Tab-separated table of C-alpha atoms in Angstrom:
chain	number	residue	atom	x	y	z
A	1	SER	CA	19.395	-22.487	0.515
A	2	ARG	CA	19.239	-26.155	1.556
A	3	LEU	CA	16.318	-26.802	-0.818
A	4	HIS	CA	18.161	-24.968	-3.590
A	5	ALA	CA	21.207	-27.182	-3.059
A	6	LEU	CA	19.058	-30.264	-3.706
A	7	GLY	CA	18.285	-29.018	-7.221
A	8	ARG	CA	15.119	-29.879	-9.199
A	9	GLU	CA	13.671	-26.451	-8.219
A	10	PHE	CA	12.803	-27.745	-4.743
A	11	GLU	CA	13.022	-24.191	-3.374
A	12	ASP	CA	9.767	-23.488	-5.250
A	13	VAL	CA	7.938	-26.473	-3.742
A	14	ASN	CA	5.979	-24.146	-1.421
A	15	PRO	CA	3.696	-22.160	-3.767
A	16	TYR	CA	2.809	-18.507	-3.244
A	17	GLY	CA	-0.106	-16.507	-4.602
A	18	GLY	CA	-3.104	-18.838	-4.509
A	19	PHE	CA	-5.037	-18.607	-7.781
A	20	LEU	CA	-2.590	-15.852	-8.864
A	21	HIS	CA	0.359	-18.202	-8.344
A	22	GLY	CA	1.755	-17.720	-11.865
A	23	VAL	CA	1.803	-13.934	-11.473
A	24	LEU	CA	2.860	-13.552	-7.825
A	25	GLN	CA	5.310	-16.446	-7.414
A	26	PRO	CA	8.323	-14.593	-8.946
A	27	PHE	CA	7.701	-11.465	-6.843
A	28	ALA	CA	7.052	-13.401	-3.629
A	29	THR	CA	10.193	-15.470	-4.196
A	30	LEU	CA	12.228	-12.290	-4.743
A	31	ILE	CA	10.856	-10.726	-1.528
A	32	VAL	CA	11.708	-13.868	0.457
A	33	ARG	CA	15.242	-13.977	-0.931
A	34	VAL	CA	15.782	-10.279	-0.171
A	35	MET	CA	14.591	-10.716	3.428
A	36	ILE	CA	16.688	-13.833	3.982
A	37	TRP	CA	19.718	-12.013	2.545
A	38	MET	CA	19.054	-9.004	4.843
A	39	ARG	CA	18.783	-11.354	7.820
A	40	ALA	CA	22.130	-12.992	6.961
A	41	GLU	CA	23.898	-9.668	6.365
A	42	LEU	CA	22.469	-7.623	9.248
A	43	GLN	CA	22.148	-10.440	11.808
A	44	LEU	CA	18.904	-8.968	13.111
A	45	ASN	CA	15.596	-10.489	14.174
A	46	TYR	CA	13.109	-10.859	11.314
A	47	GLY	CA	10.861	-8.311	13.030
A	48	TRP	CA	13.509	-5.630	12.543
A	49	ILE	CA	14.119	-6.911	9.012
A	50	ILE	CA	10.421	-6.328	8.212
A	51	ILE	CA	10.658	-2.779	9.587
A	52	ILE	CA	13.795	-2.012	7.546
A	53	PHE	CA	12.261	-3.635	4.455
A	54	GLY	CA	9.081	-1.529	4.815
A	55	ILE	CA	11.099	1.688	5.134
A	56	ALA	CA	13.269	0.700	2.145
A	57	ILE	CA	10.184	0.152	-0.025
A	58	ARG	CA	8.875	3.595	0.942
A	59	VAL	CA	12.232	5.216	0.123
A	60	LEU	CA	12.387	3.470	-3.272
A	61	LEU	CA	8.831	4.548	-4.113
A	62	TRP	CA	9.248	8.088	-2.772
A	63	PRO	CA	9.800	9.767	-6.208
A	64	LEU	CA	6.572	8.209	-7.545
A	65	ASN	CA	4.627	9.016	-4.376
A	66	GLN	CA	5.924	12.591	-4.383
A	67	ARG	CA	4.739	13.023	-7.980
A	68	ALA	CA	1.316	11.638	-7.028
A	69	MET	CA	1.081	14.020	-4.056
A	70	ARG	CA	2.025	17.013	-6.224
A	71	THR	CA	-0.669	16.057	-8.750
A	72	SER	CA	-3.187	15.706	-5.914
A	73	LEU	CA	-2.347	19.180	-4.583
A	74	ARG	CA	-2.700	20.700	-8.058
A	75	MET	CA	-6.054	18.970	-8.496
A	76	GLN	CA	-7.227	20.408	-5.170
A	77	THR	CA	-6.324	23.910	-6.407
A	78	LEU	CA	-8.109	23.223	-9.672
A	79	GLN	CA	-11.311	21.807	-8.175
A	80	PRO	CA	-13.116	25.117	-7.429
A	81	GLU	CA	-12.658	26.217	-11.063
A	82	ILE	CA	-13.934	22.858	-12.351
A	83	THR	CA	-16.971	23.077	-10.051
A	84	ALA	CA	-17.701	26.630	-11.236
A	85	VAL	CA	-17.554	25.546	-14.905
A	86	GLN	CA	-19.852	22.591	-14.213
A	87	LYS	CA	-22.456	24.867	-12.609
A	88	ARG	CA	-22.154	27.572	-15.267
A	89	TYR	CA	-22.708	25.207	-18.190
A	90	GLU	CA	-24.787	22.479	-16.559
A	91	LYS	CA	-27.428	22.814	-19.314
A	92	ASP	CA	-24.868	22.637	-22.127
A	93	PRO	CA	-22.786	19.439	-21.674
A	94	GLN	CA	-20.742	19.981	-24.844
A	95	ARG	CA	-19.734	23.534	-23.883
A	96	GLN	CA	-19.114	22.348	-20.324
A	97	GLN	CA	-16.681	19.710	-21.606
A	98	GLN	CA	-14.843	22.245	-23.754
A	99	GLU	CA	-14.490	24.729	-20.910
A	100	MET	CA	-13.303	22.034	-18.496
A	101	MET	CA	-10.630	20.971	-21.003
A	102	LYS	CA	-9.488	24.613	-21.182
A	103	VAL	CA	-9.180	24.792	-17.392
A	104	TYR	CA	-7.152	21.564	-17.317
A	105	ALA	CA	-4.903	22.839	-20.140
A	106	GLU	CA	-4.287	26.166	-18.356
A	107	HIS	CA	-2.982	24.256	-15.338
A	108	GLY	CA	-0.924	21.783	-17.394
A	109	LEU	CA	-3.161	18.871	-16.443
A	110	SER	CA	-5.567	16.522	-18.188
A	111	PRO	CA	-8.866	14.887	-17.114
A	112	LEU	CA	-6.861	11.683	-16.587
A	113	SER	CA	-4.443	13.359	-14.157
A	114	PRO	CA	-6.344	12.235	-11.006
A	115	ILE	CA	-6.236	8.600	-12.167
A	116	ILE	CA	-2.599	8.753	-13.303
A	117	GLY	CA	-1.675	10.531	-10.071
A	118	CYS	CA	-3.244	7.766	-7.985
A	119	LEU	CA	-1.435	4.901	-9.737
A	120	PRO	CA	1.844	5.256	-7.753
A	121	MET	CA	-0.198	4.995	-4.557
A	122	LEU	CA	-1.406	1.553	-5.718
A	123	ILE	CA	2.086	0.108	-6.303
A	124	PRO	CA	2.561	-1.007	-2.649
A	125	LEU	CA	-0.678	-3.052	-2.803
A	126	PRO	CA	0.743	-5.943	-4.923
A	127	ILE	CA	3.715	-6.082	-2.520
A	128	LEU	CA	1.286	-6.237	0.408
A	129	TYR	CA	-0.660	-9.020	-1.333
A	130	CYS	CA	2.579	-10.951	-1.973
A	131	LEU	CA	3.558	-10.589	1.689
A	132	LEU	CA	0.226	-12.078	2.736
A	133	PHE	CA	1.377	-15.380	1.196
A	134	VAL	CA	5.032	-14.888	2.137
A	135	PHE	CA	4.283	-14.770	5.865
A	136	GLN	CA	1.821	-17.658	5.619
A	137	ASN	CA	4.006	-19.981	3.554
A	138	THR	CA	7.670	-19.233	4.334
A	139	ILE	CA	9.299	-21.605	6.811
A	140	ALA	CA	11.929	-18.997	7.790
A	141	PHE	CA	9.273	-16.923	9.589
A	142	ARG	CA	7.729	-19.789	11.569
A	143	GLY	CA	8.244	-19.498	15.323
A	144	VAL	CA	10.121	-16.173	15.097
A	145	GLN	CA	9.567	-14.160	18.267
A	146	PHE	CA	9.524	-10.350	18.213
A	147	LEU	CA	8.702	-8.054	21.139
A	148	TRP	CA	5.431	-9.460	22.618
A	149	LEU	CA	4.811	-11.742	19.608
A	150	HIS	CA	5.649	-15.425	19.970
A	151	ASP	CA	5.368	-16.058	16.210
A	152	ILE	CA	5.310	-13.326	13.537
A	153	SER	CA	3.793	-15.745	11.014
A	154	LEU	CA	0.638	-15.991	13.174
A	155	LYS	CA	-1.863	-13.307	14.157
A	156	ASP	CA	-1.092	-10.889	16.967
A	157	PRO	CA	-2.781	-12.541	20.005
A	158	PHE	CA	-3.478	-9.124	21.565
A	159	TYR	CA	-4.476	-7.408	18.268
A	160	ILE	CA	-2.086	-4.554	19.060
A	161	LEU	CA	-0.493	-4.395	15.587
A	162	PRO	CA	-3.825	-4.446	13.690
A	163	LEU	CA	-5.023	-1.540	15.852
A	164	VAL	CA	-1.772	0.391	15.294
A	165	MET	CA	-2.071	-0.321	11.573
A	166	GLY	CA	-5.710	0.844	11.504
A	167	LEU	CA	-5.024	4.027	13.477
A	168	SER	CA	-2.018	4.898	11.311
A	169	SER	CA	-4.134	4.294	8.168
A	170	TYR	CA	-6.760	6.668	9.533
A	171	LEU	CA	-4.070	9.280	10.321
A	172	VAL	CA	-2.703	9.055	6.762
A	173	SER	CA	-6.230	9.508	5.333
A	174	TRP	CA	-6.989	12.394	7.708
A	175	ILE	CA	-3.791	14.248	6.766
A	176	GLY	CA	-4.573	13.744	3.079
A	177	MET	CA	-8.088	15.163	3.520
A	178	ARG	CA	-7.198	18.233	5.605
A	179	ASN	CA	-6.962	20.756	2.758
A	180	SER	CA	-9.318	19.026	0.336
A	181	PRO	CA	-12.647	20.558	-0.721
A	182	PRO	CA	-15.646	19.200	1.238
A	183	ASN	CA	-16.514	15.750	-0.086
A	184	PRO	CA	-18.895	13.548	1.936
A	185	GLN	CA	-17.895	10.353	0.072
A	186	ALA	CA	-14.171	10.954	0.594
A	187	LYS	CA	-14.788	11.842	4.248
A	188	MET	CA	-16.706	8.601	4.737
A	189	MET	CA	-13.824	6.609	3.182
A	190	THR	CA	-11.470	8.237	5.708
A	191	TYR	CA	-13.249	6.145	8.337
A	192	VAL	CA	-14.385	3.146	6.307
A	193	PHE	CA	-11.090	2.158	4.652
A	194	PRO	CA	-8.950	1.996	7.869
A	195	ALA	CA	-11.743	0.129	9.678
A	196	MET	CA	-12.094	-2.299	6.770
A	197	MET	CA	-8.321	-2.958	6.584
A	198	THR	CA	-8.157	-3.478	10.360
A	199	PHE	CA	-11.024	-5.980	10.221
A	200	ILE	CA	-9.564	-7.840	7.212
A	201	LEU	CA	-5.960	-8.056	8.450
A	202	ALA	CA	-6.683	-8.621	12.158
A	203	ASN	CA	-6.462	-12.411	11.798
A	204	TYR	CA	-3.577	-12.421	9.334
A	205	SER	CA	0.073	-12.720	10.334
A	206	ALA	CA	1.563	-10.206	12.736
A	207	GLY	CA	4.427	-9.715	10.254
A	208	LEU	CA	1.994	-8.483	7.609
A	209	ASN	CA	0.386	-6.022	10.031
A	210	LEU	CA	3.821	-4.829	11.149
A	211	TYR	CA	4.871	-4.181	7.541
A	212	TYR	CA	1.651	-2.261	6.734
A	213	ALA	CA	1.928	-0.167	9.918
A	214	VAL	CA	5.543	0.727	9.039
A	215	GLN	CA	4.420	1.669	5.520
A	216	ASN	CA	1.869	4.070	6.987
């Protein structure tokens, strides 16, 4: 607010987004303004603001996520029929394609349904990427203490939040896989993706790990 009062767009002097600055700057700026407004209105520590913000994002995206989950469940029901058609007509690709299209049509789906159904799940990722720069570059978060953390803009010195984030990511993947048909690749990703995210985010800001854990 003090930079804004000076004019000349000084509030944008601290760039967000790295090489994607032109794309991410408006979204990162909006996120920062929302969090600062929440802090002023609620008079809470920024750690609690991050938690509330993460829950709010999930609530706002719930209709899209629910639609994606419904599509996923329908695809799981459909998969045995698709597999049977693929085996039955494995020597006749053209007939196989026709029969698969019939199966999709009978269930009110299309071959693109798995991809379309996954898109809502990807919406939080740009927000997460924006927050990576927000916590690194926003002065308001510097030196903010929360629970055992002495500064939420720096990494968790005890790596507690990255571990919580990784375990919660694994739990989300495990729940999603429980009723799925056997799939070695998907099962491997259940372990690989949480481990990869834990390794990548371990040295990023504690605020970012807190947000991702709350999202899970």
